[in-house]
Short mmCIF file of C-alpha atoms in Angstrom, two decimals:
data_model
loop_
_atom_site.label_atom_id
_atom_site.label_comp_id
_atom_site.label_asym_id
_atom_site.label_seq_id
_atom_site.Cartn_x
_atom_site.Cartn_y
_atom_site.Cartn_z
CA UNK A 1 92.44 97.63 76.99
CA UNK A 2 94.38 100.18 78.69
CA UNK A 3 96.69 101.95 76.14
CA UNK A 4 99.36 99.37 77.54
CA UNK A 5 99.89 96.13 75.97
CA UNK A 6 101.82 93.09 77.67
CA UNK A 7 101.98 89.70 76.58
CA UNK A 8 102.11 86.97 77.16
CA UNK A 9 99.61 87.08 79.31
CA UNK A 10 100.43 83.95 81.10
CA UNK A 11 103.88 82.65 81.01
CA UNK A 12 105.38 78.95 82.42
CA UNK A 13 109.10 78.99 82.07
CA UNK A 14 111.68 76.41 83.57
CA UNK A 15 114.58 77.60 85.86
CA UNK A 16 117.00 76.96 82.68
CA UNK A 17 114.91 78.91 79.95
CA UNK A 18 115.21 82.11 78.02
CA UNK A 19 112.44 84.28 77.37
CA UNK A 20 111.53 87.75 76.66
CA UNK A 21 108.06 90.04 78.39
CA UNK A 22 107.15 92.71 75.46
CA UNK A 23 105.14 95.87 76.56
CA UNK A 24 103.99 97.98 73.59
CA UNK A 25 102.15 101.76 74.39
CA UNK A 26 101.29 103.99 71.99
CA UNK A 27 99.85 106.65 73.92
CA UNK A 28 102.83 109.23 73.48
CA UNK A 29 103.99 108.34 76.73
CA UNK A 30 107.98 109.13 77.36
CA UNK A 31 108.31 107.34 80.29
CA UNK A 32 107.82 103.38 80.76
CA UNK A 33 108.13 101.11 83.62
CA UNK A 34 108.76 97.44 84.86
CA UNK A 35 106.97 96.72 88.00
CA UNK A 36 107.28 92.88 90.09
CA UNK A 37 103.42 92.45 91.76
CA UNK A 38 103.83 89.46 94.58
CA UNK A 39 100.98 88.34 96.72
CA UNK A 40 100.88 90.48 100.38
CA UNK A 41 103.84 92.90 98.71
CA UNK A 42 104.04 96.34 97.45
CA UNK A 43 104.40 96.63 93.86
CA UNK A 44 107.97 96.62 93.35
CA UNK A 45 109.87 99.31 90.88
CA UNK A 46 112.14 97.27 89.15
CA UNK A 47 113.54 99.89 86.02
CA UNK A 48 112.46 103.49 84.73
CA UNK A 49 113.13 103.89 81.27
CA UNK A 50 112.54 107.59 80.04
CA UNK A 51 113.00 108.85 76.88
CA UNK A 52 114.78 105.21 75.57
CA UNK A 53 117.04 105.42 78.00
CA UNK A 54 117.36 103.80 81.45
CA UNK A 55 117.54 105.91 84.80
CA UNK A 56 116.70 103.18 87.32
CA UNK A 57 117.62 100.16 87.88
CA UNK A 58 116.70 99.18 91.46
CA UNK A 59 118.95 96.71 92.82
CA UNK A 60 117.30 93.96 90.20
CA UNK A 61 119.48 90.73 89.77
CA UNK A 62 121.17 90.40 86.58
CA UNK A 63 119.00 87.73 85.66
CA UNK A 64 116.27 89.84 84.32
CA UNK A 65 117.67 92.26 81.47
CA UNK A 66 115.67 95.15 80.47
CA UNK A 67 115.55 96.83 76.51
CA UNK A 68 113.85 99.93 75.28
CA UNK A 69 114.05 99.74 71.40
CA UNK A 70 112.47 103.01 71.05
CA UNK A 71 109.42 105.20 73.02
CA UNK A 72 106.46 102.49 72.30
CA UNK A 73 108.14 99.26 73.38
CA UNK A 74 109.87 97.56 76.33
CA UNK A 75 111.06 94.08 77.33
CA UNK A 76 111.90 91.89 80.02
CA UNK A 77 114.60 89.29 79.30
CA UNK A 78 114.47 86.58 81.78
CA UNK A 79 117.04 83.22 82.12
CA UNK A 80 118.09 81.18 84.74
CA UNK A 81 115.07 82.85 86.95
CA UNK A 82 114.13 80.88 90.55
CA UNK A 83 110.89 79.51 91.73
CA UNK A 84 110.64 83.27 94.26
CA UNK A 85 110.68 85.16 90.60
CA UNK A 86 107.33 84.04 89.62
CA UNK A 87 104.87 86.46 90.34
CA UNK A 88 102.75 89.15 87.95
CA UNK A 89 105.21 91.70 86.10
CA UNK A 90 103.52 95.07 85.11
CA UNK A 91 104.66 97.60 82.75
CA UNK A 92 103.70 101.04 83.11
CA UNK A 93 104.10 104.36 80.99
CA UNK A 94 103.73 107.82 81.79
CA UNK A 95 103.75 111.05 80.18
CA UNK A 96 106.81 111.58 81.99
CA UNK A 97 108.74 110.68 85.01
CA UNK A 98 106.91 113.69 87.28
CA UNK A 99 104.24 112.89 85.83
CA UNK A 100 101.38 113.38 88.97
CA UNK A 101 98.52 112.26 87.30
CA UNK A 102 99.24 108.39 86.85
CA UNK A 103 100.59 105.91 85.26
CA UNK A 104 99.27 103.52 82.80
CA UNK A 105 99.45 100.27 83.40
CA UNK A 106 99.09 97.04 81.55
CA UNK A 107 97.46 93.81 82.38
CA UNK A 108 100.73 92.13 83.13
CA UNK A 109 102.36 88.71 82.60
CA UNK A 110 101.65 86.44 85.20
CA UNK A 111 104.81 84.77 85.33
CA UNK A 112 105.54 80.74 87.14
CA UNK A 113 108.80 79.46 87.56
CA UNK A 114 109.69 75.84 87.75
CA UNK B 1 112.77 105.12 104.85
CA UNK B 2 109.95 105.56 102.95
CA UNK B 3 106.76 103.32 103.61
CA UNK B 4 103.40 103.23 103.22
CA UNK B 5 100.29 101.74 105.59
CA UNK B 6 96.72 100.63 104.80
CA UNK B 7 94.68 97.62 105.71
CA UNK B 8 94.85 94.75 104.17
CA UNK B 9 91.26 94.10 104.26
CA UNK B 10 87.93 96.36 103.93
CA UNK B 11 84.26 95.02 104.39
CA UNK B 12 81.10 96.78 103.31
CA UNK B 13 77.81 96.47 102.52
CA UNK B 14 76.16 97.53 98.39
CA UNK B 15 75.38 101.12 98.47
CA UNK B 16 77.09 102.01 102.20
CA UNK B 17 80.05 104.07 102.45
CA UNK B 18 83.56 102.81 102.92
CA UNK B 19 86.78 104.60 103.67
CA UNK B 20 90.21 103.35 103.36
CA UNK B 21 92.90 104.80 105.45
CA UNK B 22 96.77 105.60 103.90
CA UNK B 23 99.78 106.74 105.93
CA UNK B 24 102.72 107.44 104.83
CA UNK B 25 106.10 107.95 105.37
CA UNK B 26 108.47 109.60 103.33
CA UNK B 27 111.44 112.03 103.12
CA UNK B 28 110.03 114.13 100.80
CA UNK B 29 106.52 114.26 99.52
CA UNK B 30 105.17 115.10 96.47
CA UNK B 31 101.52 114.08 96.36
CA UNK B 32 99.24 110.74 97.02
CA UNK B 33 97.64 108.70 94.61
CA UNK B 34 95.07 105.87 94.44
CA UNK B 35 94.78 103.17 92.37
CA UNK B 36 92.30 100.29 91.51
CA UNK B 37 92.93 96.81 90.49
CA UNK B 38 91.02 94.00 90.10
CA UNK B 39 91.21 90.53 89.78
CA UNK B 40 93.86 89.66 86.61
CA UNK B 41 93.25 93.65 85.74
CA UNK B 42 95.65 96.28 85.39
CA UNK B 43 95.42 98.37 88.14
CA UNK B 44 94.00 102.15 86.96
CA UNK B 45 94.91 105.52 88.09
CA UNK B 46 91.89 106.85 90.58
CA UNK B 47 92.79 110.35 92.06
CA UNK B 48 95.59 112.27 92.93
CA UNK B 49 96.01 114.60 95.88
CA UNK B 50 98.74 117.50 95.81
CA UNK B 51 97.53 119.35 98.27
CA UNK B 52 95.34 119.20 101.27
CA UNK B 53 91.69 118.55 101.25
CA UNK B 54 89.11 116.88 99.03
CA UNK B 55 88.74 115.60 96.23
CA UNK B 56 85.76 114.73 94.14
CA UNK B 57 85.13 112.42 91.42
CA UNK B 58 81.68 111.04 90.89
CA UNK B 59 80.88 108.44 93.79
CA UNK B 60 84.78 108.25 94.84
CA UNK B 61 86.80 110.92 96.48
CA UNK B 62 90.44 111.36 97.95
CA UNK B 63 91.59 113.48 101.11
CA UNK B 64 94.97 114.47 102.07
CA UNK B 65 96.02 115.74 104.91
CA UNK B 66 100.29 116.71 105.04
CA UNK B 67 100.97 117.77 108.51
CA UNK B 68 99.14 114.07 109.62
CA UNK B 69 100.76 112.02 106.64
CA UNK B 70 97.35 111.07 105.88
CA UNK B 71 94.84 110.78 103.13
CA UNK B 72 91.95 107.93 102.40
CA UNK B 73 89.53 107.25 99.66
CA UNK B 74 86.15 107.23 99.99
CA UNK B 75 83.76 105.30 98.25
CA UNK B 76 79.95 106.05 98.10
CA UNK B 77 77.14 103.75 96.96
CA UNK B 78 79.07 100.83 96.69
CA UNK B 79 78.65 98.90 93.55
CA UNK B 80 79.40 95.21 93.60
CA UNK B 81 81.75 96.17 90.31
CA UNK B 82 83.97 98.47 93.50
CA UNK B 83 85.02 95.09 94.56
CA UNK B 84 88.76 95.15 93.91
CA UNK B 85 92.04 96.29 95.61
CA UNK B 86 93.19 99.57 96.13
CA UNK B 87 96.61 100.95 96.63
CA UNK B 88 97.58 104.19 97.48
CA UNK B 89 100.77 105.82 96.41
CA UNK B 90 103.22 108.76 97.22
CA UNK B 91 105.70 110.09 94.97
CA UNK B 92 108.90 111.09 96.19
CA UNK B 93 110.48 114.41 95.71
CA UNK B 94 113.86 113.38 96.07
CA UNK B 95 114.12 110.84 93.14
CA UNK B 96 110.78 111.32 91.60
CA UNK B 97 109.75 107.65 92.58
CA UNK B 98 106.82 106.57 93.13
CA UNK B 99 105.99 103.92 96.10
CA UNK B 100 102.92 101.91 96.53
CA UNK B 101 101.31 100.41 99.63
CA UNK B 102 100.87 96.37 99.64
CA UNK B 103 96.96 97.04 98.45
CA UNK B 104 93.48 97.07 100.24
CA UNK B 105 91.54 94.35 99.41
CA UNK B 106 87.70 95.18 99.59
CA UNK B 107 85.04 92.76 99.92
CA UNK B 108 81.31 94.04 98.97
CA UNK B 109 78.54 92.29 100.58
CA UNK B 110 74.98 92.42 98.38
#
């Protein structure tokens, strides 16, 4: 365990589905993350949340819907993803956003679209 | 833009050295990081490097070098549990992101 919590861990969802990625920390962090992992790619940013509230949201189709309930959790909302969406989605904290000394990451959801 | 380059793949033999290479390209830097995942893991925070030169901890260490966009990690007496991918990272001053390179993959030979 890393501090950061994601599950599922493994996730099969159909094109016309609705379903939600949780992240949970409860390290004190004030700054949490949504990263998109695909095979031969960088690690994609997807949002910055910091201090509940979001300051990022990089160019991320509307599909996926992001919620910060409060400092410790985060989700993902996903419907009507495509087949190119599956991939592993990571959450991340940080003490804050300049944080230089790393961010904690989770084990991610491995996600397949069909 | 902002980009960063490091192989793809890395091959060594248990208990050798190994170093893997980062440049980067940003338009303003604020430090390099490494990270290390492995298979189905989260990948973990490794080192950071704010400023130039070395640094150590226990059998891995980071360089930086600003005026060649450069840094690499360096891993001594390879352990077959080193076996994993590494990504190095800059963050950047502008917007406080942080950018990662596609990932080192390194393969440990016994």
């Amino acid at each position: 365990e890393t501090g950061v919590t994601q599950t599922p861990r493994h996730l099969v969802m159909g094109m016309t589905n609705k379903k939600s990625l949780k992240c949970e920390q409860h390290l004190g962090h004030n700054a949490m993350y949504w990263y998109k992992q695909s095979a031969k790619k960088p690690l994609e940013l997807m949002f910055v949340y910091s201090l509940e509230e979001r300051v990022e949201n990089n160019s991320v189709p509307s599909r996926f819907s992001p919620e910060c309930p409060n400092s410790s959790h985060l989700f993902l909302h996903l419907h009507t993803l495509q087949p190119e969406d599956s991939a592993l989605y990571l959450c991340a904290s940080s003490q804050d956003r300049a944080d230089n000394y790393g961010y904690t990451f989770g084990s991610g959801t491995r996600l397949t679209v069909v | 833009g902002q980009s960063l380059e490091q192989p793809s793949e890395v091959t060594a033999v248990e208990g050798a050295i190994v170093q893997i290479n980062c440049t980067y390209q940003t338009s303003g830097f604020y430090g390099l990081s490494w990270y290390q995942q492995h298979d189905g893991g989260a990948p973990t925070f490794l080192s950071y490097n704010g400023l130039d030169g070395l640094e150590e901890t226990g059998r891995f260490s980071s360089f930086l070098s600003r005026s060649d966009s450069y840094g690499y990690l360096l891993l001594q007496e390879l352990q077959m549990k080193d076996s994993a991918s590494y990504f190095c990272a800059v963050r950047d001053r502008r917007d406080d992101k942080i950018i990662f390179g596609k990932g080192t993959r390194l393969h440990i030979l016994p």
